[in-house]
Tab-separated table of N, CA, C and O in Angstrom:
chain	number	residue	atom	x	y	z
A	1	UNK	N	0.890	-1.246	0.226
A	1	UNK	CA	0.133	-0.081	-0.151
A	1	UNK	C	0.898	0.990	0.181
A	1	UNK	O	0.616	2.235	-0.619
A	2	UNK	N	1.882	1.246	0.542
A	2	UNK	CA	2.708	2.451	0.844
A	2	UNK	C	3.395	2.732	-0.487
A	2	UNK	O	3.597	3.957	-1.140
A	3	UNK	N	3.914	1.503	-1.267
A	3	UNK	CA	4.342	1.784	-2.411
A	3	UNK	C	3.606	2.497	-3.756
A	3	UNK	O	3.945	2.925	-4.468
A	4	UNK	N	2.255	2.119	-3.573
A	4	UNK	CA	1.435	2.159	-4.339
A	4	UNK	C	1.274	3.881	-4.121
A	4	UNK	O	1.014	4.968	-4.958
A	5	UNK	N	1.244	4.315	-2.820
A	5	UNK	CA	1.130	5.655	-2.492
A	5	UNK	C	2.205	6.560	-2.922
A	5	UNK	O	1.883	7.789	-3.319
A	6	UNK	N	3.302	5.951	-2.778
A	6	UNK	CA	4.574	6.856	-3.379
A	6	UNK	C	4.777	6.747	-4.638
A	6	UNK	O	4.870	7.599	-5.133
A	7	UNK	N	3.863	5.765	-5.365
A	7	UNK	CA	4.364	5.697	-6.947
A	7	UNK	C	3.201	6.919	-7.471
A	7	UNK	O	3.185	7.509	-8.089
A	8	UNK	N	1.905	6.959	-6.660
A	8	UNK	CA	0.896	7.987	-7.015
A	8	UNK	C	1.257	9.567	-6.951
A	8	UNK	O	1.142	9.949	-7.698
A	9	UNK	N	2.098	9.484	-5.717
A	9	UNK	CA	2.391	10.868	-5.126
A	9	UNK	C	3.371	11.090	-6.266
A	9	UNK	O	3.542	12.694	-6.708
A	10	UNK	N	4.434	10.439	-6.910
A	10	UNK	CA	5.529	10.878	-7.818
A	10	UNK	C	5.106	11.181	-8.877
A	10	UNK	O	5.441	12.015	-9.487
A	11	UNK	N	4.016	10.198	-9.462
A	11	UNK	CA	3.443	10.693	-10.737
A	11	UNK	C	2.531	12.061	-11.004
A	11	UNK	O	2.625	12.722	-11.968
A	12	UNK	N	2.181	12.185	-9.717
A	12	UNK	CA	1.099	13.614	-9.408
A	12	UNK	C	1.873	14.802	-9.074
A	12	UNK	O	1.547	15.688	-8.386
A	13	UNK	N	3.329	14.642	-8.514
A	13	UNK	CA	4.191	15.760	-8.326
A	13	UNK	C	4.103	16.737	-8.999
A	13	UNK	O	3.997	17.935	-8.528
A	14	UNK	N	3.256	16.821	-10.230
A	14	UNK	CA	3.386	17.760	-11.090
A	14	UNK	C	2.019	18.942	-10.657
A	14	UNK	O	1.830	20.483	-10.642
A	15	UNK	N	1.079	18.214	-9.648
A	15	UNK	CA	0.127	19.008	-9.111
A	15	UNK	C	0.231	19.864	-7.954
A	15	UNK	O	-0.762	20.397	-7.351
A	16	UNK	N	1.580	19.543	-7.282
A	16	UNK	CA	1.955	20.661	-6.134
A	16	UNK	C	1.638	22.085	-6.522
A	16	UNK	O	0.907	22.441	-5.380
A	17	UNK	N	1.987	22.341	-7.300
A	17	UNK	CA	1.568	24.313	-7.890
A	17	UNK	C	0.253	24.471	-7.710
A	17	UNK	O	-0.461	25.347	-6.937
A	18	UNK	N	-0.620	23.201	-8.386
A	18	UNK	CA	-1.609	23.311	-8.629
A	18	UNK	C	-2.560	23.684	-7.005
A	18	UNK	O	-3.845	24.150	-7.024
A	19	UNK	N	-2.208	22.708	-6.069
A	19	UNK	CA	-2.747	22.445	-4.875
A	19	UNK	C	-2.536	23.274	-4.217
A	19	UNK	O	-3.529	23.682	-3.510
A	20	UNK	N	-1.435	24.139	-4.240
A	20	UNK	CA	-1.027	25.751	-3.549
A	20	UNK	C	-2.117	26.488	-4.365
A	20	UNK	O	-2.709	27.056	-3.289
A	21	UNK	N	-2.137	26.593	-5.414
A	21	UNK	CA	-3.354	27.488	-6.034
A	21	UNK	C	-4.350	27.785	-5.345
A	21	UNK	O	-5.281	28.390	-5.172
A	22	UNK	N	-4.715	26.040	-5.993
A	22	UNK	CA	-6.291	26.102	-5.183
A	22	UNK	C	-6.302	26.078	-3.953
A	22	UNK	O	-7.451	26.780	-3.366
A	23	UNK	N	-5.882	25.852	-2.958
A	23	UNK	CA	-5.788	26.161	-1.630
A	23	UNK	C	-5.597	27.580	-1.100
A	23	UNK	O	-6.896	27.995	-0.522
A	24	UNK	N	-4.584	28.435	-1.901
A	24	UNK	CA	-4.919	29.662	-1.615
A	24	UNK	C	-6.028	30.153	-1.936
A	24	UNK	O	-6.913	31.065	-1.406
A	25	UNK	N	-6.576	29.830	-3.269
A	25	UNK	CA	-7.923	30.625	-3.770
A	25	UNK	C	-8.902	30.125	-3.045
A	25	UNK	O	-9.763	30.939	-2.436
A	26	UNK	N	-9.238	28.730	-2.412
A	26	UNK	CA	-10.546	28.514	-1.531
A	26	UNK	C	-10.409	29.076	-0.086
A	26	UNK	O	-11.494	29.501	-0.055
A	27	UNK	N	-9.187	29.282	0.224
A	27	UNK	CA	-9.005	29.886	1.516
A	27	UNK	C	-9.316	31.675	1.304
A	27	UNK	O	-10.216	31.783	2.464
A	28	UNK	N	-8.923	32.278	0.309
A	28	UNK	CA	-9.587	33.639	0.054
A	28	UNK	C	-10.801	33.438	0.072
A	28	UNK	O	-11.584	34.350	0.754
A	29	UNK	N	-11.478	32.739	-0.773
A	29	UNK	CA	-13.286	32.688	-0.539
A	29	UNK	C	-13.479	32.586	0.816
A	29	UNK	O	-14.751	32.799	1.034
A	30	UNK	N	-13.110	31.579	1.504
A	30	UNK	CA	-13.584	31.250	2.843
A	30	UNK	C	-13.331	32.431	3.622
A	30	UNK	O	-14.402	32.258	4.526
A	31	UNK	N	-12.445	33.205	3.734
A	31	UNK	CA	-12.060	34.348	4.448
A	31	UNK	C	-12.940	35.443	4.155
A	31	UNK	O	-13.798	36.013	5.120
A	32	UNK	N	-13.346	35.760	2.773
A	32	UNK	CA	-14.172	36.549	2.756
A	32	UNK	C	-15.586	36.226	3.014
A	32	UNK	O	-15.796	37.246	3.602
A	33	UNK	N	-15.944	34.876	2.974
A	33	UNK	CA	-17.247	34.618	3.376
A	33	UNK	C	-17.607	34.784	4.792
A	33	UNK	O	-18.351	34.940	5.328
A	34	UNK	N	-16.514	34.647	5.406
A	34	UNK	CA	-16.419	34.662	6.916
A	34	UNK	C	-16.326	36.195	7.563
A	34	UNK	O	-17.055	36.308	8.658
A	35	UNK	N	-15.514	37.112	6.717
A	35	UNK	CA	-15.885	38.395	6.778
A	35	UNK	C	-16.674	39.357	6.464
A	35	UNK	O	-17.141	40.744	6.788
A	36	UNK	N	-17.042	38.973	5.272
A	36	UNK	CA	-18.001	40.071	4.819
A	36	UNK	C	-19.600	39.639	5.123
A	36	UNK	O	-20.054	38.558	5.415
A	37	UNK	N	-20.203	40.795	5.340
A	37	UNK	CA	-21.323	40.765	6.126
A	37	UNK	C	-22.363	40.299	4.967
A	37	UNK	O	-23.499	39.408	5.301
A	38	UNK	N	-22.247	40.420	3.741
A	38	UNK	CA	-23.196	40.025	2.769
A	38	UNK	C	-23.168	39.000	2.033
A	38	UNK	O	-23.628	38.994	0.506
A	39	UNK	N	-21.931	38.146	2.018
A	39	UNK	CA	-21.731	37.364	1.284
A	39	UNK	C	-22.593	36.053	1.443
A	39	UNK	O	-22.900	35.769	2.407
A	40	UNK	N	-22.785	35.307	0.454
A	40	UNK	CA	-23.780	33.900	0.024
A	40	UNK	C	-22.883	33.031	1.348
A	40	UNK	O	-21.680	32.535	1.172
A	41	UNK	N	-23.961	32.304	1.520
A	41	UNK	CA	-23.671	30.862	2.668
A	41	UNK	C	-23.038	30.010	1.381
A	41	UNK	O	-21.914	28.980	2.006
A	42	UNK	N	-23.236	29.995	0.398
A	42	UNK	CA	-22.402	29.043	-0.568
A	42	UNK	C	-20.715	29.348	-0.790
A	42	UNK	O	-20.095	28.279	-0.622
A	43	UNK	N	-20.611	30.335	-0.464
A	43	UNK	CA	-19.211	31.091	-0.366
A	43	UNK	C	-18.617	30.353	0.744
A	43	UNK	O	-17.260	29.567	0.542
A	44	UNK	N	-18.987	30.407	1.778
A	44	UNK	CA	-18.548	29.933	2.989
A	44	UNK	C	-18.161	28.202	2.750
A	44	UNK	O	-17.285	27.832	3.048
A	45	UNK	N	-19.270	27.672	2.315
A	45	UNK	CA	-19.358	26.269	1.748
A	45	UNK	C	-18.476	25.798	1.135
A	45	UNK	O	-17.426	24.810	1.249
A	46	UNK	N	-18.373	26.639	-0.109
A	46	UNK	CA	-17.438	26.002	-1.304
A	46	UNK	C	-16.182	26.279	-0.971
A	46	UNK	O	-15.184	25.798	-1.332
A	47	UNK	N	-15.838	27.511	0.100
A	47	UNK	CA	-14.448	27.771	0.227
A	47	UNK	C	-13.824	26.898	1.518
A	47	UNK	O	-12.491	26.561	1.200
A	48	UNK	N	-14.583	26.415	2.307
A	48	UNK	CA	-14.067	25.581	3.658
A	48	UNK	C	-13.883	24.070	2.816
A	48	UNK	O	-12.743	23.664	2.750
A	49	UNK	N	-14.639	23.556	1.751
A	49	UNK	CA	-14.565	22.321	0.952
A	49	UNK	C	-13.431	22.186	0.168
A	49	UNK	O	-12.336	21.553	0.125
A	50	UNK	N	-12.939	23.601	-0.579
A	50	UNK	CA	-12.053	23.766	-1.410
A	50	UNK	C	-10.789	23.765	-0.565
A	50	UNK	O	-9.704	22.854	-1.137
A	51	UNK	N	-10.767	24.524	0.200
A	51	UNK	CA	-9.482	24.573	1.413
A	51	UNK	C	-9.243	23.046	2.115
A	51	UNK	O	-7.926	22.786	1.895
A	52	UNK	N	-9.976	22.737	2.139
A	52	UNK	CA	-9.641	20.809	2.935
A	52	UNK	C	-9.080	20.326	2.115
A	52	UNK	O	-8.353	19.532	2.023
A	53	UNK	N	-9.709	19.875	0.381
A	53	UNK	CA	-9.067	19.273	-0.408
A	53	UNK	C	-7.943	19.735	-1.080
A	53	UNK	O	-7.265	18.802	-1.280
A	54	UNK	N	-7.739	21.038	-0.997
A	54	UNK	CA	-6.491	21.443	-1.701
A	54	UNK	C	-5.505	21.137	-0.406
A	54	UNK	O	-4.296	20.634	-1.189
A	55	UNK	N	-5.734	21.322	0.636
A	55	UNK	CA	-4.685	20.873	1.821
A	55	UNK	C	-4.462	19.133	1.624
A	55	UNK	O	-3.557	19.124	1.878
A	56	UNK	N	-5.622	18.241	1.811
A	56	UNK	CA	-5.159	17.200	1.851
A	56	UNK	C	-4.333	16.774	0.486
A	56	UNK	O	-3.579	16.064	0.681
A	57	UNK	N	-4.704	17.189	-0.402
A	57	UNK	CA	-3.974	17.007	-1.932
A	57	UNK	C	-2.263	17.246	-2.052
A	57	UNK	O	-1.566	16.792	-1.875
A	58	UNK	N	-2.241	18.428	-0.980
A	58	UNK	CA	-0.937	19.144	-0.866
A	58	UNK	C	-0.038	18.302	-0.013
A	58	UNK	O	1.104	17.704	-0.213
A	59	UNK	N	-0.657	17.811	1.303
A	59	UNK	CA	-0.051	17.088	2.009
A	59	UNK	C	0.416	15.749	1.466
A	59	UNK	O	1.247	15.186	1.673
A	60	UNK	N	-0.730	15.052	0.569
A	60	UNK	CA	-0.437	14.020	0.248
A	60	UNK	C	0.598	13.701	-0.919
A	60	UNK	O	1.721	13.069	-0.760
A	61	UNK	N	0.994	14.911	-1.797
A	61	UNK	CA	2.090	15.001	-2.389
A	61	UNK	C	3.437	15.320	-1.676
A	61	UNK	O	4.394	15.245	-2.420
A	62	UNK	N	3.253	15.916	-0.375
A	62	UNK	CA	4.583	16.586	0.204
A	62	UNK	C	5.323	15.377	1.052
A	62	UNK	O	6.210	15.116	1.168
A	63	UNK	N	4.174	14.327	1.473
A	63	UNK	CA	4.584	13.106	2.294
A	63	UNK	C	5.334	12.282	1.519
A	63	UNK	O	6.406	11.478	1.942
A	64	UNK	N	4.484	11.637	0.764
A	64	UNK	CA	4.621	10.139	-0.096
A	64	UNK	C	5.548	10.088	-0.859
A	64	UNK	O	5.994	8.671	-0.987
A	65	UNK	N	6.056	10.930	-1.632
A	65	UNK	CA	7.311	10.451	-2.325
A	65	UNK	C	8.749	10.212	-1.711
A	65	UNK	O	9.576	9.580	-2.369
A	66	UNK	N	8.777	10.550	-0.366
A	66	UNK	CA	9.945	10.356	0.500
A	66	UNK	C	9.918	8.973	1.213
A	66	UNK	O	10.742	8.886	1.953
A	67	UNK	N	9.107	8.027	0.691
A	67	UNK	CA	9.011	6.693	1.414
A	67	UNK	C	10.383	5.887	1.237
A	67	UNK	O	10.670	5.782	0.099
A	68	UNK	N	11.154	5.517	2.515
A	68	UNK	CA	12.227	4.833	2.356
A	68	UNK	C	12.307	3.259	1.858
A	68	UNK	O	10.871	2.980	2.172
A	69	UNK	N	13.138	2.738	1.026
A	69	UNK	CA	12.831	1.621	0.159
A	69	UNK	C	12.882	0.229	1.666
A	69	UNK	O	13.554	0.697	2.791
A	70	UNK	N	12.285	-0.684	1.243
A	70	UNK	CA	12.463	-1.866	2.136
A	70	UNK	C	13.815	-1.973	2.743
A	70	UNK	O	14.666	-1.915	1.749
A	71	UNK	N	14.082	-2.531	3.955
A	71	UNK	CA	15.575	-3.092	4.255
A	71	UNK	C	16.032	-4.155	3.494
A	71	UNK	O	15.164	-4.857	3.239
A	72	UNK	N	17.160	-4.326	3.073
A	72	UNK	CA	18.028	-5.421	2.570
A	72	UNK	C	18.767	-6.026	3.747
A	72	UNK	O	19.264	-5.375	4.510
A	73	UNK	N	19.048	-7.484	3.361
A	73	UNK	CA	19.788	-8.216	4.677
A	73	UNK	C	21.369	-7.435	4.668
A	73	UNK	O	21.687	-7.830	5.680
A	74	UNK	N	21.787	-6.961	3.769
A	74	UNK	CA	23.032	-6.595	4.038
A	74	UNK	C	23.454	-5.213	5.196
A	74	UNK	O	24.445	-4.758	5.196
A	75	UNK	N	22.067	-4.757	5.341
A	75	UNK	CA	21.907	-3.376	5.883
A	75	UNK	C	22.357	-4.040	7.632
A	75	UNK	O	22.195	-4.954	7.884
A	76	UNK	N	23.041	-2.838	8.349
A	76	UNK	CA	23.312	-3.410	9.619
A	76	UNK	C	21.829	-3.643	10.708
A	76	UNK	O	20.463	-3.205	9.663
A	77	UNK	N	21.860	-4.390	11.422
A	77	UNK	CA	20.526	-4.657	12.255
A	77	UNK	C	19.875	-3.408	12.542
A	77	UNK	O	18.506	-3.400	12.600
A	78	UNK	N	20.559	-2.271	13.132
A	78	UNK	CA	19.881	-1.542	13.435
A	78	UNK	C	19.445	-0.415	12.170
A	78	UNK	O	18.397	0.122	12.604
A	79	UNK	N	20.189	-0.435	11.034
A	79	UNK	CA	19.725	0.345	10.061
A	79	UNK	C	18.335	-0.264	9.400
A	79	UNK	O	17.435	0.660	9.146
A	80	UNK	N	18.119	-1.696	9.461
A	80	UNK	CA	16.897	-2.036	9.333
A	80	UNK	C	15.838	-1.956	9.848
A	80	UNK	O	14.851	-1.735	9.883
A	81	UNK	N	16.221	-1.962	11.436
A	81	UNK	CA	15.182	-1.504	12.478
A	81	UNK	C	14.390	0.043	12.336
A	81	UNK	O	13.477	0.100	12.176
A	82	UNK	N	15.749	0.765	12.112
A	82	UNK	CA	15.251	2.406	11.761
A	82	UNK	C	14.364	2.428	10.395
A	82	UNK	O	13.266	3.111	10.446
A	83	UNK	N	14.729	1.605	9.427
A	83	UNK	CA	13.913	1.789	8.267
A	83	UNK	C	12.467	1.417	8.559
A	83	UNK	O	11.438	1.567	7.941
A	84	UNK	N	12.419	0.050	9.311
A	84	UNK	CA	11.198	-0.567	9.170
A	84	UNK	C	10.414	0.060	10.625
A	84	UNK	O	8.921	0.569	10.136
A	85	UNK	N	11.107	0.999	11.173
A	85	UNK	CA	10.085	2.068	12.241
A	85	UNK	C	9.245	3.137	10.936
A	85	UNK	O	8.289	3.583	11.272
A	86	UNK	N	10.229	3.581	10.395
A	86	UNK	CA	9.889	4.637	9.398
A	86	UNK	C	8.931	4.377	8.619
A	86	UNK	O	7.738	4.977	8.394
A	87	UNK	N	8.971	2.923	8.120
A	87	UNK	CA	7.874	2.507	6.946
A	87	UNK	C	6.749	2.315	7.764
A	87	UNK	O	5.665	2.600	7.243
A	88	UNK	N	7.062	2.006	8.987
A	88	UNK	CA	5.788	1.897	9.703
A	88	UNK	C	5.163	3.173	10.147
A	88	UNK	O	3.768	3.346	9.854
A	89	UNK	N	5.538	4.281	10.626
A	89	UNK	CA	5.083	5.364	10.424
A	89	UNK	C	4.517	6.054	9.208
A	89	UNK	O	3.298	6.902	9.335
A	90	UNK	N	5.018	5.614	8.076
A	90	UNK	CA	4.424	5.700	6.708
A	90	UNK	C	3.258	5.170	6.509
A	90	UNK	O	2.239	5.577	6.039
A	91	UNK	N	2.949	3.763	7.014
A	91	UNK	CA	1.768	2.803	7.151
A	91	UNK	C	0.721	3.669	7.991
A	91	UNK	O	-0.526	3.606	7.320
A	92	UNK	N	1.085	4.433	8.901
A	92	UNK	CA	0.091	4.894	9.667
A	92	UNK	C	-0.540	6.101	9.253
A	92	UNK	O	-1.660	6.377	8.952
A	93	UNK	N	0.225	7.073	8.402
A	93	UNK	CA	0.162	8.011	7.584
A	93	UNK	C	-0.486	7.331	6.541
A	93	UNK	O	-1.893	7.982	6.364
A	94	UNK	N	-0.686	6.500	5.739
A	94	UNK	CA	-1.402	5.939	4.771
A	94	UNK	C	-3.378	5.923	5.236
A	94	UNK	O	-4.001	6.379	4.613
A	95	UNK	N	-3.061	5.144	6.635
A	95	UNK	CA	-4.104	4.947	6.783
A	95	UNK	C	-5.156	6.413	7.175
A	95	UNK	O	-6.213	6.417	7.401
A	96	UNK	N	-4.186	7.584	7.538
A	96	UNK	CA	-4.593	8.518	8.257
A	96	UNK	C	-5.135	9.411	7.089
A	96	UNK	O	-6.049	10.241	7.306
A	97	UNK	N	-4.397	9.336	6.263
A	97	UNK	CA	-4.664	10.049	4.875
A	97	UNK	C	-6.340	9.228	4.336
A	97	UNK	O	-7.147	9.829	4.014
A	98	UNK	N	-6.184	8.259	4.223
A	98	UNK	CA	-7.631	7.351	3.825
A	98	UNK	C	-8.654	7.878	4.609
A	98	UNK	O	-9.749	7.947	4.218
A	99	UNK	N	-8.193	8.081	5.870
A	99	UNK	CA	-9.541	7.723	6.983
A	99	UNK	C	-10.054	9.774	6.883
A	99	UNK	O	-11.084	9.682	6.758
A	100	UNK	N	-8.995	10.481	6.594
A	100	UNK	CA	-9.262	12.009	6.400
A	100	UNK	C	-9.936	12.431	4.970
A	100	UNK	O	-10.857	12.922	4.908
A	101	UNK	N	-9.575	11.429	4.198
A	101	UNK	CA	-10.151	11.902	2.743
A	101	UNK	C	-11.550	10.665	2.583
A	101	UNK	O	-12.716	11.751	2.242
A	102	UNK	N	-11.889	10.188	3.465
A	102	UNK	CA	-13.345	9.544	3.846
A	102	UNK	C	-13.836	10.566	4.636
A	102	UNK	O	-15.313	11.104	3.992
A	103	UNK	N	-13.276	10.957	5.552
A	103	UNK	CA	-14.246	11.949	6.363
A	103	UNK	C	-14.683	13.259	5.421
A	103	UNK	O	-15.678	13.988	5.206
A	104	UNK	N	-13.649	13.828	4.752
A	104	UNK	CA	-13.923	14.811	3.727
A	104	UNK	C	-14.905	14.699	2.750
A	104	UNK	O	-15.314	15.798	2.417
A	105	UNK	N	-14.957	13.539	2.259
A	105	UNK	CA	-15.723	13.242	1.069
A	105	UNK	C	-17.224	13.105	1.807
A	105	UNK	O	-17.975	13.790	1.212
A	106	UNK	N	-17.291	12.534	3.172
A	106	UNK	CA	-18.627	12.794	3.823
A	106	UNK	C	-19.122	14.115	3.934
A	106	UNK	O	-20.108	14.055	4.186
A	107	UNK	N	-18.032	14.720	4.699
A	107	UNK	CA	-18.450	16.328	4.935
A	107	UNK	C	-18.783	16.867	3.555
A	107	UNK	O	-19.567	18.146	3.492
A	108	UNK	N	-18.053	16.711	2.848
A	108	UNK	CA	-18.364	17.451	1.200
A	108	UNK	C	-19.787	17.089	0.605
A	108	UNK	O	-20.714	18.166	0.216
A	109	UNK	N	-20.191	15.816	0.663
A	109	UNK	CA	-21.581	15.593	0.302
A	109	UNK	C	-22.512	15.912	1.038
A	109	UNK	O	-23.428	16.676	0.698
A	110	UNK	N	-22.375	16.132	2.446
A	110	UNK	CA	-23.325	16.596	3.306
A	110	UNK	C	-23.277	18.165	3.299
A	110	UNK	O	-24.364	18.607	3.233
A	111	UNK	N	-22.391	18.738	3.108
A	111	UNK	CA	-22.315	20.441	2.833
A	111	UNK	C	-22.957	20.879	1.744
A	111	UNK	O	-23.921	21.861	1.543
A	112	UNK	N	-22.666	19.882	0.422
A	112	UNK	CA	-23.147	20.336	-0.809
A	112	UNK	C	-24.848	19.777	-0.922
A	112	UNK	O	-25.266	20.853	-1.628
A	113	UNK	N	-25.112	18.987	0.030
A	113	UNK	CA	-26.388	18.573	-0.121
A	113	UNK	C	-27.352	19.795	0.778
A	113	UNK	O	-28.466	19.897	0.073
A	114	UNK	N	-26.633	20.231	1.671
A	114	UNK	CA	-27.760	21.107	2.671
A	114	UNK	C	-27.430	22.775	1.809
A	114	UNK	O	-28.155	23.640	2.101
A	115	UNK	N	-27.030	23.059	0.729
A	115	UNK	CA	-27.083	24.213	0.139
A	115	UNK	C	-28.461	24.475	-0.645
A	115	UNK	O	-28.603	23.337	-1.502
A	116	UNK	N	-28.950	25.472	-0.769
A	116	UNK	CA	-30.054	25.406	-1.180
A	116	UNK	C	-29.987	25.639	-2.711
A	116	UNK	O	-28.965	26.063	-3.491
A	117	UNK	N	-30.950	25.234	-3.765
A	117	UNK	CA	-30.668	24.880	-5.047
A	117	UNK	C	-30.754	26.187	-5.648
A	117	UNK	O	-31.433	27.273	-6.169
């Protein structure tokens, strides 16, 4: 699973500037909607949703290209242990990103359904 996320993050590395621009744009929309007295509620909803998704994409692209390779027998016991611990940390991050994505998707659907037509 870790290697799949790593390969995907490396292939999609070109999206990093796009993720930054999307996050900044939607954050500006969110701040505008929060501070302006006459801003529509949809601006607030779209700004919050876009910011969450932009940040999630940026975090994914920033973390997963750096996954260490599996340990090999020629390495010292200590080095293999350190690599296994780091890979376990990345495994936890994989499940955390999947959980945050699921929660974000659920909240996005609820927020978009709550908007008036």
